[in-house]
Short mmCIF file of C-alpha atoms in Angstrom, two decimals:
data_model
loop_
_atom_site.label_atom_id
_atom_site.label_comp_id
_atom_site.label_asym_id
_atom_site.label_seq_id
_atom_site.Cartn_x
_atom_site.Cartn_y
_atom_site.Cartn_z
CA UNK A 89 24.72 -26.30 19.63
CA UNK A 90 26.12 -28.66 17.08
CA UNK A 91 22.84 -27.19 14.70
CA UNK A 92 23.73 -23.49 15.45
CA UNK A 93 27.05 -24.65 14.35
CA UNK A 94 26.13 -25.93 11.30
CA UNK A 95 24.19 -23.13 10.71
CA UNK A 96 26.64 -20.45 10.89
CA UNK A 97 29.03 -22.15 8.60
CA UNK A 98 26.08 -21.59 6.25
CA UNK A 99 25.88 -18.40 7.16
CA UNK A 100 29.69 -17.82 6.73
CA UNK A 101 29.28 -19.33 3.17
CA UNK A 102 26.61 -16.65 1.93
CA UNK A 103 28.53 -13.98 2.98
CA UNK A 104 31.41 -15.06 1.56
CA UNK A 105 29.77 -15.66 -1.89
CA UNK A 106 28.11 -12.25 -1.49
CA UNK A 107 30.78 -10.31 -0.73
CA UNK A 108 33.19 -12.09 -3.06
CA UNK A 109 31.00 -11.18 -6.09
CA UNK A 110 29.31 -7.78 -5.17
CA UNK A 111 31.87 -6.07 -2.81
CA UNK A 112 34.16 -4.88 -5.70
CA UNK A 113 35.95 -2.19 -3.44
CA UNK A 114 37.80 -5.29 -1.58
CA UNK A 115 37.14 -8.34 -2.86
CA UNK A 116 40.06 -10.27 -4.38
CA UNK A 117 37.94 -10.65 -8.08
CA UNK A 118 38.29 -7.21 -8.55
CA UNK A 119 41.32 -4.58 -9.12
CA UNK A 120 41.44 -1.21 -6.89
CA UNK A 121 39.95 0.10 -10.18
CA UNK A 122 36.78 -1.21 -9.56
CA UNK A 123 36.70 0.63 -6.18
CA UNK A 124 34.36 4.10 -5.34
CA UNK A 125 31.23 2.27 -7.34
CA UNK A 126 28.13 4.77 -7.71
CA UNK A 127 29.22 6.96 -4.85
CA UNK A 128 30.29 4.88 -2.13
CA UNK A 129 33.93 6.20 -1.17
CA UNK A 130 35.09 2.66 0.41
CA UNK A 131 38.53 3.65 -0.37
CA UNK A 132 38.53 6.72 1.23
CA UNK A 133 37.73 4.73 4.27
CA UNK A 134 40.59 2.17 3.33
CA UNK A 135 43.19 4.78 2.79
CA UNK A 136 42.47 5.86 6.62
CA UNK A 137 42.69 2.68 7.62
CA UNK A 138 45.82 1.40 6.51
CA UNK A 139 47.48 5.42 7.17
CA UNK A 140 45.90 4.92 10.67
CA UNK A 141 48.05 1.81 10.76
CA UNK A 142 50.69 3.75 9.97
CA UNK A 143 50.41 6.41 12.76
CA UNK A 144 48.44 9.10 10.95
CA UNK A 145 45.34 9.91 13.15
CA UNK A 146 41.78 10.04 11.41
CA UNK A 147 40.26 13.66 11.39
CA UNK A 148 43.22 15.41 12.56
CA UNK A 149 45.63 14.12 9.47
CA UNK A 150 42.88 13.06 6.94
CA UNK A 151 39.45 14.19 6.82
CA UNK A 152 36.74 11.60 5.53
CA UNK A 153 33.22 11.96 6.58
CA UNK A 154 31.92 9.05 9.36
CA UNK A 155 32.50 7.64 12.82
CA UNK A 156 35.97 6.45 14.40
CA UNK A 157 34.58 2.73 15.03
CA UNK A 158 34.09 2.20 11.08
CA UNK A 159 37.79 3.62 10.13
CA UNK A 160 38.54 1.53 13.65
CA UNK A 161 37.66 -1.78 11.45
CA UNK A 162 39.24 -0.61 8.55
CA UNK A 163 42.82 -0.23 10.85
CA UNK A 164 41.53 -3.63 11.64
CA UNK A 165 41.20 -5.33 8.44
CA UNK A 166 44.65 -3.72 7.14
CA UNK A 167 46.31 -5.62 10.46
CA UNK A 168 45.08 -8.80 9.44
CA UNK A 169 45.86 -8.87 5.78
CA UNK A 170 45.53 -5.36 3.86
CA UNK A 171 42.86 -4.33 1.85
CA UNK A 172 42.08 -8.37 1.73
CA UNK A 173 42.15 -8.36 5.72
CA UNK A 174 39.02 -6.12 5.38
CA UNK A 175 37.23 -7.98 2.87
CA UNK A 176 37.51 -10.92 5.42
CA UNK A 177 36.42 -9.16 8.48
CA UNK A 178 32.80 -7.86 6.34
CA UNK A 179 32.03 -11.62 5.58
CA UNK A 180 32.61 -12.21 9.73
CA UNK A 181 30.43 -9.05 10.07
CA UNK A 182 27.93 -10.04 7.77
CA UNK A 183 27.54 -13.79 8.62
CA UNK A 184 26.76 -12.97 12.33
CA UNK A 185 24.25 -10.77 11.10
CA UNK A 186 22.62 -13.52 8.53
CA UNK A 187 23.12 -15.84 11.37
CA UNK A 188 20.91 -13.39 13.58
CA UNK A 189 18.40 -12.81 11.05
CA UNK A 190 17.91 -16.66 10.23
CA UNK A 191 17.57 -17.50 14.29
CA UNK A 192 15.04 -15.00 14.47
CA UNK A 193 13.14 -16.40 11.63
CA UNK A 194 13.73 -19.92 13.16
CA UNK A 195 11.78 -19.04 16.28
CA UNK A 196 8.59 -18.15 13.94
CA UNK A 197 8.80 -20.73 11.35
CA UNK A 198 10.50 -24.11 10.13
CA UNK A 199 14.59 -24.56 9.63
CA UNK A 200 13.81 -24.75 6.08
CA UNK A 201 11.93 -21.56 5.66
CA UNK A 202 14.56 -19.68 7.82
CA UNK A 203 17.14 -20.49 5.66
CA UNK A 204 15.00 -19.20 2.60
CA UNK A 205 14.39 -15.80 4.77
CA UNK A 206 18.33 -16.07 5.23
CA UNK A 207 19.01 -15.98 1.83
CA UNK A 208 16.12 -13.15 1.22
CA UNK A 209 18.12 -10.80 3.46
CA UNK A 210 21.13 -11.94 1.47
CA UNK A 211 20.34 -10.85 -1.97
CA UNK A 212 19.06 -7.33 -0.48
CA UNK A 213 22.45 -6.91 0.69
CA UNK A 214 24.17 -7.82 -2.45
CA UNK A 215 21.96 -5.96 -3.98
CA UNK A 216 22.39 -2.47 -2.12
CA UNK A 217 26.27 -3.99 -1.50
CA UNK A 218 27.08 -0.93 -4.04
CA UNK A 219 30.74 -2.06 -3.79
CA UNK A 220 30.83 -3.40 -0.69
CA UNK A 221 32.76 -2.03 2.64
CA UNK A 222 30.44 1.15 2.89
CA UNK A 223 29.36 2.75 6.65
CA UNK A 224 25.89 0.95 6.23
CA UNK A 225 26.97 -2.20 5.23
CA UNK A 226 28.55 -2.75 9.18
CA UNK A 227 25.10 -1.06 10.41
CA UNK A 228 23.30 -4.29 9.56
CA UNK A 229 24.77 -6.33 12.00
CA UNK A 230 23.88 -3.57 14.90
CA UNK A 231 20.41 -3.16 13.56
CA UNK A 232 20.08 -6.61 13.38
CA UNK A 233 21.23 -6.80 16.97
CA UNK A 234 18.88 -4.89 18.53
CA UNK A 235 16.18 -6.97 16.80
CA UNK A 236 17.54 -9.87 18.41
CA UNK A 237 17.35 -8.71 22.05
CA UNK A 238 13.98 -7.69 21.21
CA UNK A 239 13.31 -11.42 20.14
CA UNK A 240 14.92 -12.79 23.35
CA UNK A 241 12.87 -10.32 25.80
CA UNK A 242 9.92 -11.07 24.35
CA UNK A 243 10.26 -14.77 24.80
CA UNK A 244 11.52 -13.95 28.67
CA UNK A 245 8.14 -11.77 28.94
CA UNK A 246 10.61 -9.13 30.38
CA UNK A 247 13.23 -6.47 30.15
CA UNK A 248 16.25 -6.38 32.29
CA UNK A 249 18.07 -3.81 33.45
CA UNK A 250 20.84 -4.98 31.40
CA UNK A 251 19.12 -5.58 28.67
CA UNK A 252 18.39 -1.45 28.43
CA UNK A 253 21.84 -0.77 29.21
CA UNK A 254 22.75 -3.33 26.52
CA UNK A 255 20.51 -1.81 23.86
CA UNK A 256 22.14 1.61 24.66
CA UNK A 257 25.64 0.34 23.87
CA UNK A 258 24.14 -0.82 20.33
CA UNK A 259 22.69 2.98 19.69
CA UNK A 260 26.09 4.39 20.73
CA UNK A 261 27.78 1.85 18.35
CA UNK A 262 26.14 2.74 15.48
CA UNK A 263 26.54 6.88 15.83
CA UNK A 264 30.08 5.92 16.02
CA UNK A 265 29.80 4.14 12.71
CA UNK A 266 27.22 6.51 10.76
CA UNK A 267 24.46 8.20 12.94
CA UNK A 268 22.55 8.40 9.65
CA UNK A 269 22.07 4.77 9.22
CA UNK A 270 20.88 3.94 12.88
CA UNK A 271 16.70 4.80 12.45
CA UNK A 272 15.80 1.09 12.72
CA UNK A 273 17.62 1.19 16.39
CA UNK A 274 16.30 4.96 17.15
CA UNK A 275 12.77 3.89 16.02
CA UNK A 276 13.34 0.79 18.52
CA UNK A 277 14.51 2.89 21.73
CA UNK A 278 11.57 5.03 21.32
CA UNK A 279 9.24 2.18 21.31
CA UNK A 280 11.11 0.94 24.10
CA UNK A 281 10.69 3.92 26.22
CA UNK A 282 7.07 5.05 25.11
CA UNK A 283 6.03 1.65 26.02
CA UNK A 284 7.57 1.78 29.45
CA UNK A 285 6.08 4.99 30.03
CA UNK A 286 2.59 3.37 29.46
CA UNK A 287 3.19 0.74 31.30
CA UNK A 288 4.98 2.03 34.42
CA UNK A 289 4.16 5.80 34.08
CA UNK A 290 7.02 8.17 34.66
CA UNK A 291 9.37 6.78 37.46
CA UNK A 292 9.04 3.63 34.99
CA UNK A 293 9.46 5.22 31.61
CA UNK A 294 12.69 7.58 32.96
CA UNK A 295 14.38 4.32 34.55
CA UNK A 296 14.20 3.15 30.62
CA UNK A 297 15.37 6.20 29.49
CA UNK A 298 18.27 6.72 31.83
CA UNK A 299 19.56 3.28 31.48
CA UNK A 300 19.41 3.09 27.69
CA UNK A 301 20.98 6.57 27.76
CA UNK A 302 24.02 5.14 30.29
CA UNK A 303 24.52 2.68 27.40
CA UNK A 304 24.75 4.98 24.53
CA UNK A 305 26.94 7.06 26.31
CA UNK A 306 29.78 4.38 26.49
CA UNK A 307 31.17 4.05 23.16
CA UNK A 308 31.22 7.61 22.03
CA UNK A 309 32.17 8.57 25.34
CA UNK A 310 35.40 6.58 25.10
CA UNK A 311 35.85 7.24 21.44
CA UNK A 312 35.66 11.62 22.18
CA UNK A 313 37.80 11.12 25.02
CA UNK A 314 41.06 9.15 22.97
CA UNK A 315 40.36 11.63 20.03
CA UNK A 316 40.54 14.79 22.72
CA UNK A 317 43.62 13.35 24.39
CA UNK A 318 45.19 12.72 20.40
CA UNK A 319 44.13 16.76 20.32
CA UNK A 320 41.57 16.04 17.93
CA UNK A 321 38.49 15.81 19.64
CA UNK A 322 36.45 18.18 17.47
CA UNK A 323 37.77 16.83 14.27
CA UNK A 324 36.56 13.65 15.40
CA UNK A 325 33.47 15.39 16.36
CA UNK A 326 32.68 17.35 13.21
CA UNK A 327 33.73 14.63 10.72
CA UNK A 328 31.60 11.67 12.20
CA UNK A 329 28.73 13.50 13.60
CA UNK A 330 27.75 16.81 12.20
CA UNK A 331 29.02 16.34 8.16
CA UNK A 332 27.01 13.26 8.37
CA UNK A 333 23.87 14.73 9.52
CA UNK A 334 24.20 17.84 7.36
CA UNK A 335 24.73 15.74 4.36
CA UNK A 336 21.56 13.83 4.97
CA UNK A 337 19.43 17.34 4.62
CA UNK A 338 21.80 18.76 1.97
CA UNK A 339 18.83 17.10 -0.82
CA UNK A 340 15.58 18.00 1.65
CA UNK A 341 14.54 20.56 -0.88
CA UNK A 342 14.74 18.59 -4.55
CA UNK A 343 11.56 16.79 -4.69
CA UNK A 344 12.36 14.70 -7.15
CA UNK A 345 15.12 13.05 -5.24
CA UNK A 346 12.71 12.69 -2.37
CA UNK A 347 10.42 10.78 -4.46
CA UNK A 348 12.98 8.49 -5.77
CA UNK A 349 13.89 7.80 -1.83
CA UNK A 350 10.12 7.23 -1.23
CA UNK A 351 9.84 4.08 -3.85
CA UNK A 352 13.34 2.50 -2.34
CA UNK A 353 11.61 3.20 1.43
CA UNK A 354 8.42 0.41 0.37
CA UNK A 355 9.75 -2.25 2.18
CA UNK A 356 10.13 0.14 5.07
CA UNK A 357 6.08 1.23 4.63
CA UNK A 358 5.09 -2.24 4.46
CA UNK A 359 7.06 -3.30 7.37
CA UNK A 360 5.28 -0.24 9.53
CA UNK A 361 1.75 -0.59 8.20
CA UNK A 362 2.38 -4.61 9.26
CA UNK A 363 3.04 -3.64 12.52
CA UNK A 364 0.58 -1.13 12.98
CA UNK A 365 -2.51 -3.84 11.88
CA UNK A 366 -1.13 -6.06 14.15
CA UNK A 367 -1.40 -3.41 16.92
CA UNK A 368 -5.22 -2.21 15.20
CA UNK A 369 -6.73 -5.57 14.23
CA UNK A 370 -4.83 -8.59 16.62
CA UNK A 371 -4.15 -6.28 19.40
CA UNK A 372 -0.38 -7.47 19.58
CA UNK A 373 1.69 -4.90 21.27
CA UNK A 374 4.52 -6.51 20.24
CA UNK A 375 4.03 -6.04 16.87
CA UNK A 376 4.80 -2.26 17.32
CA UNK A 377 7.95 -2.56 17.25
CA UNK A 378 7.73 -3.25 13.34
CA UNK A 379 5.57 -0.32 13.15
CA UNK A 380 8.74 2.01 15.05
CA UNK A 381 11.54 0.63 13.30
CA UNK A 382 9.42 0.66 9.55
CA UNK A 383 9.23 3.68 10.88
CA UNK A 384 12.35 4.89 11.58
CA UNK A 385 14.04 3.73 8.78
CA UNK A 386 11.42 5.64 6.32
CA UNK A 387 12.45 9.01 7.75
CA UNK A 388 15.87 8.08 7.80
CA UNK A 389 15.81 6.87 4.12
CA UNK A 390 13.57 9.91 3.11
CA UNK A 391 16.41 12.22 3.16
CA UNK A 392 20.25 11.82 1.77
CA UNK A 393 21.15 11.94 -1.69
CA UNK A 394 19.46 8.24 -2.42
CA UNK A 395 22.60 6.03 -3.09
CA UNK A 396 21.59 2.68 -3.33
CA UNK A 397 23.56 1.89 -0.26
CA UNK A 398 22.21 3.78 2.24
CA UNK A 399 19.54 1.40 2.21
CA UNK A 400 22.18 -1.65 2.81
CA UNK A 401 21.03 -1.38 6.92
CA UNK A 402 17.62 -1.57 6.29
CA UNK A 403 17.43 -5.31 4.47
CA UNK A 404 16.64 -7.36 7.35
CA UNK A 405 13.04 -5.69 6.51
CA UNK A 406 12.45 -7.98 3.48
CA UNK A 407 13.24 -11.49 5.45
CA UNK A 408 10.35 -9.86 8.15
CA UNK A 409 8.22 -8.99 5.10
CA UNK A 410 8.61 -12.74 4.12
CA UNK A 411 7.95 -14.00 8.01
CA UNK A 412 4.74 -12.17 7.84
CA UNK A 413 3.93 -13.23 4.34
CA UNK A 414 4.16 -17.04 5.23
CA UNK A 415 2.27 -16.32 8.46
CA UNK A 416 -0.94 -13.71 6.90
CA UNK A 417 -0.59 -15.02 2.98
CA UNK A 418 -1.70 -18.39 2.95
CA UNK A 419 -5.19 -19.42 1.13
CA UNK A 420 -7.12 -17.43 -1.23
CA UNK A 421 -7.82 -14.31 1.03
CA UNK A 422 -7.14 -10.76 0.48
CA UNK A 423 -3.83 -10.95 2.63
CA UNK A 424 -2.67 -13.50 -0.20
CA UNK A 425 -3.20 -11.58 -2.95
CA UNK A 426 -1.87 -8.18 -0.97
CA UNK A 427 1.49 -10.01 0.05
CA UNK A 428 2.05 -11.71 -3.09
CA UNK A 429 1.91 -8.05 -4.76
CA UNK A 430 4.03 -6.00 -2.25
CA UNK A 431 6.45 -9.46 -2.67
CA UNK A 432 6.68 -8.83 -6.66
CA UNK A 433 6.96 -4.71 -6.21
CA UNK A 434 10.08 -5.65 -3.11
CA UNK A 435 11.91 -7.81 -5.59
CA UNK A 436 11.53 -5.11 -8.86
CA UNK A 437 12.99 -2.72 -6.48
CA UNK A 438 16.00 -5.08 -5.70
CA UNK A 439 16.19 -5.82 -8.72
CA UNK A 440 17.32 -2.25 -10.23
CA UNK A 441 20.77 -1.95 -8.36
CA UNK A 442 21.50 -6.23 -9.40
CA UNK A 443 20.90 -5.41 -13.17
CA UNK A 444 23.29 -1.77 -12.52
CA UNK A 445 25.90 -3.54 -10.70
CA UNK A 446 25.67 -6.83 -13.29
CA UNK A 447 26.34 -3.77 -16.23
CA UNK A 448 28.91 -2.79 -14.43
CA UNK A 449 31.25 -5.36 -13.73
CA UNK A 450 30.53 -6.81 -17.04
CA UNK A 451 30.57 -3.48 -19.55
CA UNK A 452 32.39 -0.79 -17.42
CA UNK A 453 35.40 0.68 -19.53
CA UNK A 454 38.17 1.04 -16.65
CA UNK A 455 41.26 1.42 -18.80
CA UNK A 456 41.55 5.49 -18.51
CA UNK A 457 42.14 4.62 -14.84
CA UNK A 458 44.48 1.72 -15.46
CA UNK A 459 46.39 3.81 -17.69
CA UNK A 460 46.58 6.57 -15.16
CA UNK A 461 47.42 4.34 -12.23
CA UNK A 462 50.15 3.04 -14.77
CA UNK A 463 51.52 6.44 -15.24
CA UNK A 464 51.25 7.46 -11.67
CA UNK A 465 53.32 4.71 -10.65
CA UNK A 466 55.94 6.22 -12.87
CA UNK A 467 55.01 9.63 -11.80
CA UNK A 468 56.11 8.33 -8.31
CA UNK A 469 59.41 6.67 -9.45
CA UNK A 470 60.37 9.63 -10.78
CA UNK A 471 59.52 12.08 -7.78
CA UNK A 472 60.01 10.17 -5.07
CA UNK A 473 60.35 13.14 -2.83
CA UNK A 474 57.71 14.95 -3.82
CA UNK A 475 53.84 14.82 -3.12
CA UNK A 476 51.72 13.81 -5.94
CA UNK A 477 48.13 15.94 -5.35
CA UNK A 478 44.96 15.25 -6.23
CA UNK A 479 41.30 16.68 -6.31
CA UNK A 480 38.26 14.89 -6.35
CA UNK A 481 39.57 11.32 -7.71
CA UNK A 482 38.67 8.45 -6.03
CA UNK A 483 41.34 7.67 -3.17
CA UNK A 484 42.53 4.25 -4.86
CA UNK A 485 44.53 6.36 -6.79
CA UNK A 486 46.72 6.88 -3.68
CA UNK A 487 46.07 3.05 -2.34
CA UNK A 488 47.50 1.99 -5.74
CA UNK A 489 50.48 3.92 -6.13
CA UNK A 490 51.00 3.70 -2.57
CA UNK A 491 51.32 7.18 -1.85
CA UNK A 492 50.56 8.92 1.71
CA UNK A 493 48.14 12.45 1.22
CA UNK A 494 49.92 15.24 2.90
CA UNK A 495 46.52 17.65 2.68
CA UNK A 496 44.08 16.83 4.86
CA UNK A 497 41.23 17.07 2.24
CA UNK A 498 42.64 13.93 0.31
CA UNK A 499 39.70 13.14 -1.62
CA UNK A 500 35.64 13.95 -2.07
CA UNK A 501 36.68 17.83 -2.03
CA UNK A 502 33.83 19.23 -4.10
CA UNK A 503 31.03 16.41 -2.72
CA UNK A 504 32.29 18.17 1.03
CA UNK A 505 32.49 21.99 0.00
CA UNK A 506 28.79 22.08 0.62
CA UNK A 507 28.77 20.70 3.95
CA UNK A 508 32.67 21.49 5.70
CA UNK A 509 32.47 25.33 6.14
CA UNK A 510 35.78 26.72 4.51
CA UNK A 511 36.63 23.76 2.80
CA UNK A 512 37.13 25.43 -0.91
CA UNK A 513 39.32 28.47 0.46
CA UNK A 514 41.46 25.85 2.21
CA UNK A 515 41.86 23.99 -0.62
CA UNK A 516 42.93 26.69 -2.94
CA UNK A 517 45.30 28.55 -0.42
CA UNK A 518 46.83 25.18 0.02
CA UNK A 519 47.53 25.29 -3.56
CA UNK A 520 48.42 28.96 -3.75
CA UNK A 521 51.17 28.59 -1.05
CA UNK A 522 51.56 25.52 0.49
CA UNK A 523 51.38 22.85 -1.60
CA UNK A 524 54.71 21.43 -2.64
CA UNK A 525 53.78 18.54 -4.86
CA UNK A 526 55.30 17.80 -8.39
CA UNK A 527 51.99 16.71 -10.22
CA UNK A 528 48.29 17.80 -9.89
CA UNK A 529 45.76 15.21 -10.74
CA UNK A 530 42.26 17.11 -11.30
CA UNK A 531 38.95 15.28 -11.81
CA UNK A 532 35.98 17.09 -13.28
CA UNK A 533 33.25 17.47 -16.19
CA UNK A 534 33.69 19.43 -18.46
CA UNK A 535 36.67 22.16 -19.17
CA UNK A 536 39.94 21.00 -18.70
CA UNK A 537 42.06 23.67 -18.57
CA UNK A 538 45.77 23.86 -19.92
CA UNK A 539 47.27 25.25 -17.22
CA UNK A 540 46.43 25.16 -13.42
CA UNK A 541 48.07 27.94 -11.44
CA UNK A 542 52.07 27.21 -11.69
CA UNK A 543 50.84 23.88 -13.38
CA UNK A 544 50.83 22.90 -16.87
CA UNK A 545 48.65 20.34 -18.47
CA UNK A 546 50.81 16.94 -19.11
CA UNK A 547 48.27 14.62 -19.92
CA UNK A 548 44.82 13.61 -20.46
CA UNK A 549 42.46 10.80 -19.37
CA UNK A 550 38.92 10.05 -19.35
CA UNK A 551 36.45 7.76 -17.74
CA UNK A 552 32.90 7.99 -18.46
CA UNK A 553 31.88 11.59 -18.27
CA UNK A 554 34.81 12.34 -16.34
CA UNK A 555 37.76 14.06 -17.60
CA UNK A 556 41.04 13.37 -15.31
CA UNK A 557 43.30 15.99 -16.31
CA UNK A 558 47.23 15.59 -14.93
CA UNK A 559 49.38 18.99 -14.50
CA UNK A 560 52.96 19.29 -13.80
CA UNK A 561 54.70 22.28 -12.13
CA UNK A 562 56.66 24.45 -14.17
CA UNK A 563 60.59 24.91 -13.22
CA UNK A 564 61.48 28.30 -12.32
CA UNK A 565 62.41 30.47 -15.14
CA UNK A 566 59.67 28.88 -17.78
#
């Protein structure tokens, strides 16, 4: 116990040092500016959070695409010490999930060598962290999870009842986080049931099923029925389960995109075709459950629109990859050499989003939002009575000037009008005839224009390729 102990705390000390440096949406290092890095919206999430907190209900009050247990954390984190409080509950997320990772390595290999395969999975989180605080980045631990009560049946020789039921609960968890990042524990529940089929036939193979399916009823069940009683049931239902899914096929048809997601889904290959030469050439069913959850993950990471992050669930593959390297690459065979080269092509992949997040924090020109945020903060003295709107800029705009979004669209407008039926006619009757806020904040690329409906232009910012126009509402008469 007192060596578990001991190696949690290391655990907790990785994740700390990982999240401190490469989570730049909540760590303390970096201003809100830093927030929304290369797509991931963590302050969307953070803004529900903390107006959860303040009796605003997700869905209902403010739309933001994913499931009620990951803006549930974010409520969380605000509770225990603001945007800060959730910094500190992703390193207690992500240690368990190190921890995990290295006791499953431990079981296979020395102390030492788990530790290494520790801090393997460590630097493929920080380096698909893309700012930290993201849907996937909580998915690890759950993934990770299931892998672990694989471990622990397969050293019982048996599964329990429980143990379905149990594995169930994890599924359900992580469609109430993001459905789309759960194909290492869908390509594990269909292993689990196939093989129970074979091995027990039908009554068998339909006790799995039914049991595991009890399980992942529980948490969405729960979740649909508070949401339904708050009279938002199919808000919650249409925010955190179909946009989700529909945004995941919104890039099936660019094939370029698909063959970028192809190259980041190696270590997911390599962790199937492991699994399926163990079943082929050492006859070790237990190997396929590498082969389902390599599996899995592939057809999960196949689709989407190939932000670095969506791979975040999926690192636990490269401290596997390393278990089986140490256990097939040793000598001067052909397994050496084949390791040894998918080892070199894993870390050049990981090594792309390090060098764009190192360019980043060290050469990214932040002042047009600094000097924005400034001038909203004035903006807000001046009108306190009066909503400040904005369209498509990143929601630490709001976090910042700590102002509460009366439209339910808050942020992400244009990245949703493809996916939320109705959501551009919405937005521009709400700005037609119901919006009643002093100053219009506009991002886009391209035209600005000078004046925006009963808005006129009254000032200009830029960052990057962006152009973030502000508008003010004309008084009657001008």
């Amino acid at each position: 116990m007192k060596r578990k102990g001991m190696a949690y705390l290391i655990c907790l000390l990785t994740a700390a040092l990982v999240l401190a440096i490469f989570s730049s949406t909540t760590s303390p290092l970096y201003g809100l500016e830093y927030g929304d890095y290369y797509g991931n919206h963590s302050s969307s999430a953070l803004l529900v959070g903390k107006e959860w907190l303040s009796g605003r209900l997700p869905y209902r009050d403010l739309f933001s695409a994913g499931g009620p247990l990951y803006y549930l954390i974010q409520r969380i984190g605000w509770a225990v010490g603001g945007r800060t409080g959730v910094w500190i509950l992703q390193i207690v997320w992500m240690s368990v999930g190190l921890f995990l990772i290295q006791q499953i390595c431990r079981r296979f290999t020395s102390e030492t060598k788990s530790f290494l395969l520790m801090a393997v999975g460590a630097i493929a989180a920080a380096a698909t962290l893309t700012g930290g605080n993201s849907r996937e980045e909580f998915c690890i631990l759950l993934s990770v999870l299931m892998l672990y009560l694989f471990v622990l049946s397969r050293e019982r020789g048996d599964w329990r009842r429980r143990d379905r039921f149990l594995a169930g609960i994890i599924a359900g968890a992580v469609v109430m986080m993001d459905g789309t990042a759960g194909g290492a524990i869908y390509g594990a529940l269909l292993y689990l049931i196939v093989r129970a089929f074979a091995e027990g036939k039908t009554k068998k193979g339909l006790a799995c099923a039914v049991q595991i399916g009890m399980g992942a009823a529980l948490i969405p069940v729960l979740f649909a029925a508070a949401f339904l009683f708050l009279g938002a049931g199919k808000e919650m239902a249409e925010a955190a389960v179909v946009v989700p899914f529909r945004m995941l096929w919104d890039e099936i048809g660019n094939g370029t995109l698909l063959l970028h997601n192809a190259v980041k889904c190696i270590p997911y290959l390599l962790l199937a075709a492991a699994g399926i030469w163990g079943i082929v050439k050492k006859k070790e069913d237990e190997r396929g459950i590498l082969a389902w959850i390599g599996i899995g993950l592939f057809l999960f990471g196949l689709l989407g629109d190939g932000k670095w992050y969506h791979y975040l669930n999926g690192v636990f593959c490269c401290p596997l990859l390393g278990l089986l390297w140490m256990e097939h690459g040793k000598g001067r065979n052909v397994f050496a050499v084949l390791y040894s080269f998918c080892a070199v092509g894993v870390a050049v992949i990981f090594g792309i989003p390090l060098s764009h997040f190192a360019e980043f924090v060290m050469t990214e020109d932040v002042s047009g939002y600094t000097q924005l945020m400034g001038e909203l903060r004035t903006y807000r003295e001046s009108y306190p009575d009066n909503e400040i709107f904005m369209i498509d800029m990143p929601a630490f705009f709001y976090l910042d000037a700590e102002i509460t979004p009366q439209y339910r669209y808050f942020a992400d407008q244009s990245e949703y009008e493809g996916v939320v039926e109705g959501i551009r006619e919405d937005l521009n009757e709400y700005i037609t005839n119901a919006c009643n806020a002093t100053i219009l904040i506009v991002k886009s690329r391209g035209m600005a224009y000078e004046s925006f409906g009963d808005y006129n232009m009254a000032g200009m910012y830029s960052h990057n390729r962006e152009i973030l126009s502000v508008y003010e509402r004309m008084e009657q008469g001008d």
